[in-house]
CSV table of C-alpha atoms in Angstrom, one decimal:
chain,number,residue,atom,x,y,z
A,1,MET,CA,107.5,129.3,69.3
A,2,VAL,CA,107.1,130.2,72.9
A,3,ASP,CA,103.4,130.4,73.3
A,4,PHE,CA,101.7,131.5,76.0
A,5,ARG,CA,97.8,129.4,75.8
A,6,ASN,CA,100.0,125.8,74.7
A,7,ILE,CA,100.2,124.1,78.7
A,8,VAL,CA,100.9,120.9,76.6
A,9,ARG,CA,103.3,120.8,73.6
A,10,VAL,CA,104.2,117.0,72.4
A,11,SER,CA,106.8,117.2,69.6
A,12,LYS,CA,107.9,114.7,67.6
A,13,VAL,CA,107.5,112.0,70.2
A,14,THR,CA,108.1,108.2,69.9
A,15,LYS,CA,108.4,105.9,72.6
A,16,THR,CA,109.8,102.1,71.7
A,17,PHE,CA,108.8,99.2,74.1
A,18,GLN,CA,112.2,96.2,74.5
A,19,LEU,CA,109.6,93.0,75.4
A,20,GLY,CA,112.5,90.4,74.9
A,21,LYS,CA,113.9,90.7,71.9
A,22,VAL,CA,110.8,91.8,69.7
A,23,GLU,CA,111.2,95.7,69.4
A,24,VAL,CA,107.5,97.9,69.9
A,25,LYS,CA,106.7,100.5,68.7
A,26,ALA,CA,104.4,101.4,70.9
A,27,LEU,CA,104.4,106.1,69.9
A,28,GLN,CA,105.2,107.0,66.1
A,29,GLY,CA,106.5,110.3,66.3
A,30,VAL,CA,102.7,112.4,67.9
A,31,ASP,CA,102.9,115.9,67.2
A,32,LEU,CA,100.0,117.6,69.9
A,33,GLU,CA,98.8,120.7,71.0
A,34,ILE,CA,97.2,121.5,73.6
A,35,ALA,CA,95.8,124.7,74.9
A,36,ALA,CA,95.2,126.3,78.4
A,37,GLY,CA,92.1,125.3,79.8
A,38,GLU,CA,90.6,122.3,76.8
A,39,TYR,CA,88.8,119.4,77.1
A,40,LEU,CA,90.6,116.9,75.7
A,41,SER,CA,90.1,113.2,75.3
A,42,ILE,CA,92.9,110.7,74.0
A,43,MET,CA,90.7,108.5,71.7
A,44,GLY,CA,91.7,104.9,70.4
A,45,PRO,CA,91.4,101.0,70.5
A,46,SER,CA,93.2,99.2,72.8
A,47,GLY,CA,97.0,99.3,72.3
A,48,SER,CA,97.2,101.4,70.5
A,49,GLY,CA,99.7,104.0,72.4
A,50,LYS,CA,97.2,106.8,73.9
A,51,THR,CA,98.1,105.4,78.2
A,52,THR,CA,101.9,105.3,76.7
A,53,LEU,CA,101.3,109.0,75.4
A,54,PHE,CA,98.9,109.5,78.9
A,55,ASN,CA,102.2,108.6,80.4
A,56,MET,CA,104.7,110.9,78.7
A,57,ILE,CA,102.6,114.3,78.7
A,58,GLY,CA,102.6,113.4,82.9
A,59,GLY,CA,106.0,112.8,83.1
A,60,LEU,CA,105.3,109.3,84.3
A,61,ASP,CA,107.3,107.9,81.7
A,62,LYS,CA,110.0,109.4,79.3
A,63,PRO,CA,109.9,109.3,75.1
A,64,THR,CA,112.7,107.4,73.4
A,65,SER,CA,113.3,109.9,70.8
A,66,GLY,CA,111.3,113.9,70.7
A,67,LYS,CA,110.0,116.9,72.8
A,68,VAL,CA,107.1,117.1,75.7
A,69,PHE,CA,106.7,120.6,77.4
A,70,ILE,CA,104.5,121.9,79.7
A,71,ASP,CA,104.4,125.1,80.6
A,72,GLU,CA,107.4,124.9,77.8
A,73,VAL,CA,109.6,123.4,80.6
A,74,ASP,CA,110.9,120.3,78.6
A,75,ILE,CA,110.4,117.7,81.6
A,76,ALA,CA,113.4,116.1,80.0
A,77,GLN,CA,115.4,118.2,81.4
A,78,LEU,CA,113.4,118.1,84.8
A,79,ASP,CA,115.8,116.5,87.6
A,80,ALA,CA,114.2,114.3,89.9
A,81,TYR,CA,112.3,117.0,92.8
A,82,GLU,CA,111.6,119.1,89.8
A,83,LEU,CA,109.9,115.7,88.6
A,84,ALA,CA,108.2,115.6,92.5
A,85,TRP,CA,106.7,119.0,92.1
A,86,LEU,CA,105.4,118.5,89.2
A,87,ARG,CA,103.0,116.0,89.7
A,88,CYS,CA,102.7,117.6,93.5
A,89,ARG,CA,101.4,121.0,92.1
A,90,LYS,CA,101.2,120.8,88.3
A,91,ILE,CA,99.4,117.9,87.6
A,92,GLY,CA,96.4,116.0,88.4
A,93,TYR,CA,96.3,112.9,88.2
A,94,ILE,CA,93.0,110.0,87.7
A,95,PHE,CA,93.2,106.4,86.5
A,96,GLN,CA,91.0,103.5,85.6
A,97,THR,CA,91.5,101.4,89.1
A,98,PHE,CA,91.0,104.9,91.0
A,99,ASN,CA,94.2,103.7,93.1
A,100,ILE,CA,93.1,105.7,96.4
A,101,ILE,CA,94.8,104.2,99.0
A,102,GLN,CA,94.3,102.1,100.9
A,103,VAL,CA,95.0,102.3,104.3
A,104,MET,CA,94.1,106.1,104.5
A,105,THR,CA,90.3,107.8,104.3
A,106,ALA,CA,89.2,109.4,101.6
A,107,LEU,CA,89.9,113.0,103.4
A,108,GLU,CA,93.9,111.2,104.5
A,109,ASN,CA,94.1,110.9,100.6
A,110,VAL,CA,93.2,113.9,98.8
A,111,THR,CA,94.9,115.9,102.4
A,112,LEU,CA,98.3,113.7,101.0
A,113,PRO,CA,99.7,115.7,97.7
A,114,MET,CA,98.7,118.9,100.0
A,115,ILE,CA,101.0,117.7,102.6
A,116,PHE,CA,103.5,116.6,100.1
A,117,GLY,CA,103.3,120.7,98.7
A,118,GLY,CA,104.1,122.3,101.8
A,119,MET,CA,101.1,122.7,103.3
A,120,ASN,CA,100.3,123.0,106.9
A,121,ASN,CA,97.8,120.4,108.4
A,122,ASP,CA,94.8,122.2,109.5
A,123,ALA,CA,95.1,124.3,106.4
A,124,ALA,CA,95.4,121.0,104.0
A,125,VAL,CA,92.5,119.3,106.2
A,126,GLU,CA,90.5,122.6,105.9
A,127,LYS,CA,90.6,122.1,101.8
A,128,GLY,CA,90.7,118.7,101.6
A,129,MET,CA,86.5,119.1,103.5
A,130,GLU,CA,86.1,121.3,100.3
A,131,LEU,CA,87.2,119.2,97.6
A,132,LEU,CA,84.9,116.6,99.3
A,133,GLU,CA,82.3,118.2,99.1
A,134,LEU,CA,82.7,119.6,95.6
A,135,VAL,CA,82.8,115.9,95.1
A,136,GLY,CA,79.4,115.4,96.9
A,137,LEU,CA,81.5,113.3,99.8
A,138,GLY,CA,81.0,115.5,102.3
A,139,ASP,CA,80.1,113.3,105.1
A,140,ARG,CA,82.4,110.6,104.1
A,141,PHE,CA,85.7,111.9,105.1
A,142,ARG,CA,85.7,109.3,107.1
A,143,HIS,CA,85.7,105.6,105.0
A,144,LYS,CA,89.0,104.1,104.7
A,145,PRO,CA,88.3,103.2,100.3
A,146,PHE,CA,87.1,98.9,100.5
A,147,GLU,CA,83.4,100.8,102.8
A,148,LEU,CA,83.2,103.0,99.2
A,149,SER,CA,82.0,102.6,96.2
A,150,GLY,CA,83.9,102.8,92.9
A,151,GLY,CA,82.4,105.2,92.0
A,152,GLN,CA,82.4,107.5,95.1
A,153,GLN,CA,86.3,105.9,95.3
A,154,GLN,CA,86.9,107.2,91.5
A,155,ARG,CA,85.6,111.2,93.0
A,156,VAL,CA,87.7,111.1,95.9
A,157,ALA,CA,90.4,110.1,93.2
A,158,VAL,CA,89.2,113.5,91.5
A,159,ALA,CA,89.1,115.3,94.5
A,160,ARG,CA,92.0,114.3,94.8
A,161,ALA,CA,93.8,115.8,91.7
A,162,LEU,CA,92.6,118.9,92.4
A,163,ALA,CA,94.1,119.1,95.9
A,164,ASN,CA,97.4,121.4,95.0
A,165,ASP,CA,94.9,123.5,91.9
A,166,PRO,CA,97.3,121.6,89.4
A,167,ALA,CA,96.9,123.6,85.8
A,168,ILE,CA,96.9,120.0,83.9
A,169,ILE,CA,93.9,116.9,85.7
A,170,LEU,CA,95.0,113.9,83.5
A,171,ALA,CA,92.6,111.2,83.0
A,172,ASP,CA,93.9,107.7,82.3
A,173,GLU,CA,90.5,105.3,81.6
A,174,PRO,CA,88.2,108.0,84.5
A,175,THR,CA,85.4,105.6,83.6
A,176,GLY,CA,86.7,102.0,82.4
A,177,ASN,CA,85.8,100.3,85.6
A,178,LEU,CA,82.2,102.5,86.6
A,179,ASP,CA,79.0,101.2,85.4
A,180,LEU,CA,76.4,103.9,82.6
A,181,THR,CA,75.6,106.1,85.0
A,182,THR,CA,78.7,106.6,87.4
A,183,GLY,CA,80.8,107.1,84.8
A,184,GLU,CA,78.3,110.1,83.3
A,185,GLU,CA,78.1,111.7,86.7
A,186,ILE,CA,82.2,111.2,86.8
A,187,ILE,CA,82.6,112.9,83.8
A,188,SER,CA,80.0,115.2,83.9
A,189,LEU,CA,82.2,116.8,87.0
A,190,LEU,CA,84.8,116.6,85.1
A,191,LYS,CA,83.5,118.5,82.9
A,192,GLN,CA,81.8,120.9,85.5
A,193,LEU,CA,85.8,121.4,87.4
A,194,SER,CA,87.2,122.3,83.8
A,195,GLN,CA,84.9,125.0,83.6
A,196,GLU,CA,84.4,126.3,86.1
A,197,ARG,CA,88.6,126.4,87.4
A,198,ASN,CA,89.3,126.6,83.9
A,199,VAL,CA,91.4,123.7,84.7
A,200,THR,CA,93.0,121.4,81.8
A,201,VAL,CA,90.9,118.3,81.7
A,202,ILE,CA,93.3,115.4,79.6
A,203,SER,CA,91.9,111.9,78.9
A,204,ALA,CA,92.5,108.5,77.3
A,205,THR,CA,89.7,106.6,77.0
A,206,HIS,CA,86.9,104.7,74.7
A,207,ASP,CA,84.3,106.2,76.3
A,208,ILE,CA,82.0,107.2,73.3
A,209,LYS,CA,79.9,109.2,76.6
A,210,MET,CA,83.2,111.3,76.8
A,211,LEU,CA,82.6,112.4,73.7
A,212,ASN,CA,80.1,115.2,74.3
A,213,VAL,CA,82.1,116.9,76.4
A,214,SER,CA,85.2,117.0,74.9
A,215,ASP,CA,85.9,120.5,73.7
A,216,ARG,CA,89.1,118.4,71.0
A,217,VAL,CA,88.9,114.2,69.9
A,218,VAL,CA,92.5,112.9,69.3
A,219,TRP,CA,91.5,109.4,67.7
A,220,ILE,CA,94.9,107.8,67.8
A,221,ARG,CA,95.1,104.4,65.7
A,222,ASP,CA,99.4,102.5,65.9
A,223,GLY,CA,101.3,105.3,67.8
A,224,ARG,CA,100.5,108.2,65.4
A,225,ILE,CA,97.2,110.9,65.9
A,226,ASP,CA,95.0,109.8,63.3
A,227,ARG,CA,92.3,112.8,63.1
A,228,ILE,CA,91.7,115.6,65.5
A,229,GLU,CA,88.6,116.6,65.6
A,230,ASP,CA,87.0,119.6,67.0
A,231,ARG,CA,84.0,119.9,68.8
A,232,GLU,CA,81.8,121.1,65.4
A,233,GLU,CA,82.3,118.0,63.4
A,234,LEU,CA,82.2,115.9,66.7
A,235,SER,CA,78.2,117.0,67.2
A,236,ILE,CA,77.4,116.5,64.2
A,237,SER,CA,79.1,113.3,63.2
A,238,VAL,CA,78.7,111.6,66.9
A,239,GLY,CA,76.3,109.1,65.9
A,240,GLN,CA,78.2,107.8,63.7
A,241,ILE,CA,80.8,107.8,66.0
A,242,GLY,CA,78.1,105.6,67.7
A,243,ALA,CA,77.3,103.2,64.9
A,244,ARG,CA,81.3,102.4,64.2
A,245,GLU,CA,82.7,101.0,67.7
B,1,MET,CA,93.3,130.8,87.7
B,2,LYS,CA,96.6,130.2,89.1
B,3,ASN,CA,99.7,129.5,86.5
B,4,ARG,CA,103.0,129.0,88.3
B,5,HIS,CA,104.9,130.3,84.5
B,6,VAL,CA,107.5,128.7,84.3
B,7,LYS,CA,110.2,131.5,82.9
B,8,PRO,CA,112.3,129.6,79.3
B,9,GLY,CA,115.7,130.9,81.6
B,10,ALA,CA,114.9,129.2,85.2
B,11,VAL,CA,114.1,125.9,82.6
B,12,GLY,CA,116.6,123.4,84.3
B,13,ARG,CA,117.3,125.0,87.9
B,14,PRO,CA,114.3,126.5,88.3
B,15,ALA,CA,115.9,126.0,92.9
B,16,SER,CA,113.7,127.8,95.0
B,17,VAL,CA,112.2,126.9,98.4
B,18,GLU,CA,108.3,127.0,96.7
B,19,ARG,CA,109.7,123.9,95.0
B,20,LEU,CA,110.8,121.9,97.6
B,21,ILE,CA,107.8,118.6,97.7
B,22,VAL,CA,107.9,118.2,101.9
B,23,LEU,CA,106.6,114.9,104.0
B,24,PRO,CA,107.1,116.1,108.2
B,25,LEU,CA,108.2,113.8,110.3
B,26,LYS,CA,105.1,113.5,112.3
B,27,LYS,CA,103.3,112.4,109.2
B,28,SER,CA,105.4,109.6,108.3
B,29,VAL,CA,105.7,108.3,111.7
B,30,GLU,CA,101.6,109.0,110.8
B,31,ILE,CA,101.4,107.3,108.0
B,32,SER,CA,104.3,104.2,108.5
B,33,LEU,CA,101.5,103.7,112.0
B,34,LYS,CA,98.8,103.2,110.2
B,35,SER,CA,100.3,100.9,107.4
B,36,LEU,CA,101.3,99.6,110.0
B,37,LYS,CA,97.8,99.1,112.5
B,38,VAL,CA,95.7,97.5,108.7
B,39,ARG,CA,98.0,95.2,107.8
B,40,PHE,CA,98.2,94.1,112.0
B,41,PHE,CA,98.3,90.2,111.7
B,42,ARG,CA,101.3,90.4,109.4
B,43,SER,CA,103.2,92.3,111.0
B,44,LEU,CA,102.9,90.3,113.7
B,45,ILE,CA,104.3,87.1,111.9
B,46,LEU,CA,106.6,89.5,110.9
B,47,THR,CA,108.3,90.8,113.8
B,48,MET,CA,107.5,87.1,115.7
B,49,SER,CA,110.1,85.7,114.7
B,50,LEU,CA,112.1,89.0,115.6
B,51,VAL,CA,110.9,88.0,118.5
B,52,LEU,CA,111.8,84.4,118.6
B,53,ALA,CA,115.7,84.8,117.3
B,54,VAL,CA,116.0,87.7,120.2
B,55,SER,CA,115.0,86.3,122.5
B,56,PHE,CA,117.7,83.4,122.8
B,57,LEU,CA,120.4,86.1,122.2
B,58,GLY,CA,118.0,87.6,125.6
B,59,PHE,CA,118.1,84.1,127.1
B,60,VAL,CA,122.1,83.2,126.7
B,61,SER,CA,122.6,87.0,127.5
B,62,VAL,CA,120.9,86.6,130.5
B,63,SER,CA,122.5,83.2,131.4
B,64,THR,CA,124.9,84.1,131.3
B,65,ASP,CA,124.5,87.8,133.7
B,66,VAL,CA,123.3,84.5,136.1
B,67,ALA,CA,126.3,82.8,135.9
B,68,ASN,CA,128.7,85.9,136.9
B,69,GLY,CA,126.4,86.5,139.6
B,70,LEU,CA,127.2,83.0,140.7
B,71,LEU,CA,130.4,82.8,140.5
B,72,SER,CA,131.0,86.1,142.4
B,73,THR,CA,129.3,84.1,145.5
B,74,ARG,CA,133.3,82.4,146.0
B,75,ASP,CA,130.4,79.5,146.4
B,76,PRO,CA,132.9,76.2,145.8
B,77,GLU,CA,130.0,74.6,145.8
B,78,LEU,CA,128.0,76.8,143.3
B,79,ILE,CA,131.2,76.4,141.2
B,80,GLN,CA,131.3,73.3,140.9
B,81,ALA,CA,127.3,73.7,140.1
B,82,LEU,CA,127.8,75.3,137.4
B,83,THR,CA,131.4,73.3,136.3
B,84,ARG,CA,128.4,70.5,136.0
B,85,ALA,CA,125.7,73.2,134.0
B,86,GLY,CA,128.9,73.8,131.6
B,87,TYR,CA,130.5,76.6,132.2
B,88,ASP,CA,134.3,76.8,131.9
B,89,VAL,CA,135.3,77.7,135.5
B,90,GLY,CA,139.2,77.5,136.1
B,91,PRO,CA,141.0,78.3,139.1
B,92,GLY,CA,141.5,82.3,138.5
B,93,VAL,CA,138.4,83.1,136.5
B,94,SER,CA,137.1,86.6,137.1
B,95,SER,CA,133.6,86.3,134.6
B,96,LEU,CA,132.4,84.1,132.4
B,97,GLY,CA,131.2,84.9,128.8
B,98,SER,CA,129.3,82.5,126.5
B,99,ASN,CA,131.2,78.9,125.0
B,100,PRO,CA,131.6,79.1,121.6
B,101,LYS,CA,129.4,77.1,120.0
B,102,GLN,CA,126.5,79.5,121.9
B,103,ARG,CA,127.6,82.2,120.5
B,104,TRP,CA,127.7,80.6,116.4
B,105,ILE,CA,124.2,79.3,117.2
B,106,ILE,CA,123.0,82.7,117.9
B,107,ILE,CA,124.8,84.2,114.9
B,108,LEU,CA,123.0,81.4,113.2
B,109,SER,CA,119.3,81.9,114.0
B,110,LEU,CA,120.0,85.5,113.8
B,111,LEU,CA,121.3,84.9,109.9
B,112,VAL,CA,117.9,82.8,109.3
B,113,CYS,CA,116.0,85.8,110.9
B,114,VAL,CA,117.0,88.2,108.3
B,115,VAL,CA,116.7,86.6,105.4
B,116,GLY,CA,113.7,85.7,106.9
B,117,ILE,CA,112.8,89.5,107.1
B,118,VAL,CA,113.7,90.1,103.6
B,119,ASN,CA,111.4,87.7,102.3
B,120,ALA,CA,108.6,89.0,104.1
B,121,GLN,CA,110.1,92.6,103.1
B,122,LEU,CA,109.8,92.1,99.8
B,123,MET,CA,106.3,90.2,99.7
B,124,ALA,CA,105.2,93.7,101.5
B,125,VAL,CA,107.3,95.8,98.5
B,126,THR,CA,105.1,93.8,95.9
B,127,GLU,CA,102.0,93.6,97.3
B,128,ARG,CA,102.6,97.7,97.8
B,129,PHE,CA,103.3,98.9,94.3
B,130,ARG,CA,100.2,100.1,94.0
B,131,GLU,CA,100.0,102.2,96.5
B,132,ILE,CA,103.6,103.5,96.1
B,133,GLY,CA,103.2,104.3,92.6
B,134,THR,CA,100.6,106.3,93.8
B,135,MET,CA,102.2,107.6,96.5
B,136,LYS,CA,105.0,108.6,93.5
B,137,CYS,CA,102.6,110.2,91.5
B,138,LEU,CA,101.1,112.9,93.9
B,139,GLY,CA,105.0,114.0,94.2
B,140,ALA,CA,106.4,111.2,96.9
B,141,LEU,CA,110.3,111.6,96.5
B,142,ASP,CA,112.4,107.9,96.9
B,143,ARG,CA,113.2,108.8,100.6
B,144,PHE,CA,110.0,109.2,101.7
B,145,ILE,CA,109.2,106.0,100.7
B,146,LEU,CA,112.1,104.7,102.1
B,147,ARG,CA,111.4,106.5,105.1
B,148,LEU,CA,107.9,105.1,105.8
B,149,PHE,CA,109.8,101.8,104.9
B,150,LEU,CA,112.5,102.1,107.1
B,151,LEU,CA,110.3,103.7,109.5
B,152,GLU,CA,107.5,100.4,109.9
B,153,ALA,CA,110.8,98.0,109.8
B,154,GLY,CA,112.2,99.8,113.4
B,155,MET,CA,109.2,100.1,115.4
B,156,GLU,CA,109.1,96.3,113.9
B,157,GLY,CA,112.9,96.4,115.3
B,158,LEU,CA,112.3,97.8,118.5
B,159,ALA,CA,109.2,95.8,119.1
B,160,GLY,CA,109.7,92.6,118.4
B,161,GLY,CA,113.3,93.6,120.0
B,162,PHE,CA,112.6,94.9,123.3
B,163,VAL,CA,109.4,91.3,123.3
B,164,GLY,CA,111.6,89.0,122.9
B,165,ALA,CA,114.5,90.5,125.1
B,166,ILE,CA,112.8,90.1,128.3
B,167,ALA,CA,110.6,86.5,126.8
B,168,GLY,CA,114.0,85.1,127.0
B,169,ALA,CA,115.3,87.2,130.0
B,170,LEU,CA,112.2,86.2,132.2
B,171,PHE,CA,113.0,81.6,131.0
B,172,SER,CA,116.7,82.2,132.1
B,173,LEU,CA,115.6,83.6,134.8
B,174,VAL,CA,113.8,80.3,135.6
B,175,ASN,CA,116.0,78.5,134.2
B,176,SER,CA,118.6,79.0,136.3
B,177,MET,CA,116.3,78.7,139.4
B,178,LEU,CA,114.9,75.2,138.3
B,179,SER,CA,118.9,74.3,137.6
B,180,PHE,CA,120.7,76.2,141.0
B,181,GLY,CA,117.8,77.3,143.4
B,182,THR,CA,116.7,81.3,145.1
B,183,VAL,CA,120.5,82.1,144.9
B,184,ALA,CA,120.9,82.8,140.8
B,185,VAL,CA,118.4,85.7,141.6
B,186,THR,CA,120.1,86.5,145.2
B,187,SER,CA,123.1,86.8,143.3
B,188,LEU,CA,122.5,88.0,139.8
B,189,SER,CA,123.7,91.7,139.4
B,190,TRP,CA,120.2,93.6,138.0
B,191,MET,CA,122.2,96.5,136.4
B,192,ALA,CA,123.8,93.1,134.0
B,193,VAL,CA,120.3,92.0,133.0
B,194,PHE,CA,118.9,95.5,132.2
B,195,LEU,CA,122.3,96.1,130.1
B,196,SER,CA,121.5,92.5,128.4
B,197,ILE,CA,118.2,93.5,127.1
B,198,VAL,CA,119.1,96.7,125.9
B,199,PHE,CA,121.0,95.0,124.3
B,200,ALA,CA,119.0,92.4,123.1
B,201,THR,CA,116.2,94.6,121.9
B,202,GLY,CA,118.1,97.0,120.1
B,203,ALA,CA,120.1,93.3,118.1
B,204,GLY,CA,116.8,92.8,117.3
B,205,PHE,CA,116.2,97.2,116.0
B,206,LEU,CA,119.5,96.7,113.8
B,207,LEU,CA,118.5,93.6,112.2
B,208,SER,CA,114.7,94.7,111.5
B,209,LEU,CA,116.3,97.4,109.6
B,210,ILE,CA,119.8,95.3,108.2
B,211,GLY,CA,116.8,93.2,106.8
B,212,VAL,CA,114.3,95.6,105.3
B,213,ILE,CA,116.9,98.0,103.3
B,214,TYR,CA,117.1,96.5,99.9
B,215,PRO,CA,113.3,95.7,100.0
B,216,ALA,CA,113.6,99.7,100.9
B,217,ILE,CA,115.5,101.1,97.9
B,218,LEU,CA,113.7,98.3,95.2
B,219,ALA,CA,109.9,100.0,96.6
B,220,ALA,CA,112.0,103.4,96.7
B,221,ARG,CA,113.6,103.2,92.7
B,222,MET,CA,110.7,102.4,91.2
B,223,GLN,CA,109.4,104.0,89.1
B,224,PRO,CA,105.7,105.2,89.2
B,225,VAL,CA,104.4,104.0,85.5
B,226,GLU,CA,105.8,100.6,86.7
B,227,ALA,CA,104.0,100.2,89.8
B,228,MET,CA,100.7,101.3,87.5
B,229,ARG,CA,100.8,99.3,84.8
B,230,VAL,CA,101.1,95.8,87.4
B,231,GLU,CA,97.3,94.4,87.1
B,232,GLN,CA,95.4,93.9,90.9
């Protein structure tokens, strides 16, 4: 059971939302194991439950039943402080809508998680600059979010996600609000980071471009895992997948 | 790769110092100053309502100081002028207070002010849902958010309270000079005026904090996933 290579383990997770008098079953028993250093995509039509699953893995939401383990720690057992620590140090989040804090500059956005993590200001600024250079925004560290394009904002978000050297990066439709080329840039940036830093990247998406870089693709339909495809199967069937959508 | 693996035995209570999430006070002051600056116009409007309420309080309070100053001269003519101005000067009275009607109006105006602040701060929280949620995803604890809102409101309260108190005091002095002449200023105890200004500023500060408590708790308790769900 204790498999050190599995960084995330999802076990029989269900989630039910109460919308007025109607019960909506967003997830109906999902089992999933994700190995450290893997680049995994969660695919599925909208409303299939992939964002819900993403929120579960990220500790942003609690399952109705079932368990989510991160590094073999059941996140339902964590108190508020430990959960905050997990979000700060273990997981980096990237969102569809970038979610850069509007009142802060690019650099301040990147250093904020490090300050939360207890790093002193000088060290945080130094590392923040390094990260911004890594994502190709070294000269724009003083810019406010509204002075940056969508792609640049998402790069800031990637840099921020990496701030505390997380083991996992969770990306919820990272390319959803970007045009084709910018989206590709972000995808290759994520792939590059996952290879160089051995970070586990988990992205919920319906962007076909993601398939080319994924080690594994999990297809979700109606709150259940439809099928899981490996890299090898993917490269054979990628044409069909493109045609299907 | 740095993999801080948590030992299975440590599940639940791995309480080491390393796991503390911190936000130094200096940094939170910096952040709240920054967000006040960015939303300057909005904070100005909120501060204005404080300025108005507090200046009324300051005006009444300093007017009473002036009246006490005049009373201490023991000049029968001035005491008659005070009676004409509506002060209840009995034979043996050594100090004057504000009358119940004035106090009632002050309480009402401060109450209206607090309700206005609650409303404005609730709007501010709604506007910043995404920002709060993002901070929480980065590991911010509830009390960081609470502290940011309290700091902002405290600064607004101090600034608004001080400006209001000064404005009220000045207006009251000018008004007294017009009705009693320069003796109103010369007989005045400046210590009493200073205390009135400090009191009015403190009242503004307190009102601002009272007004922000509920919205700030609302913001701090919000789950990060709820913040993310809000469409822009």
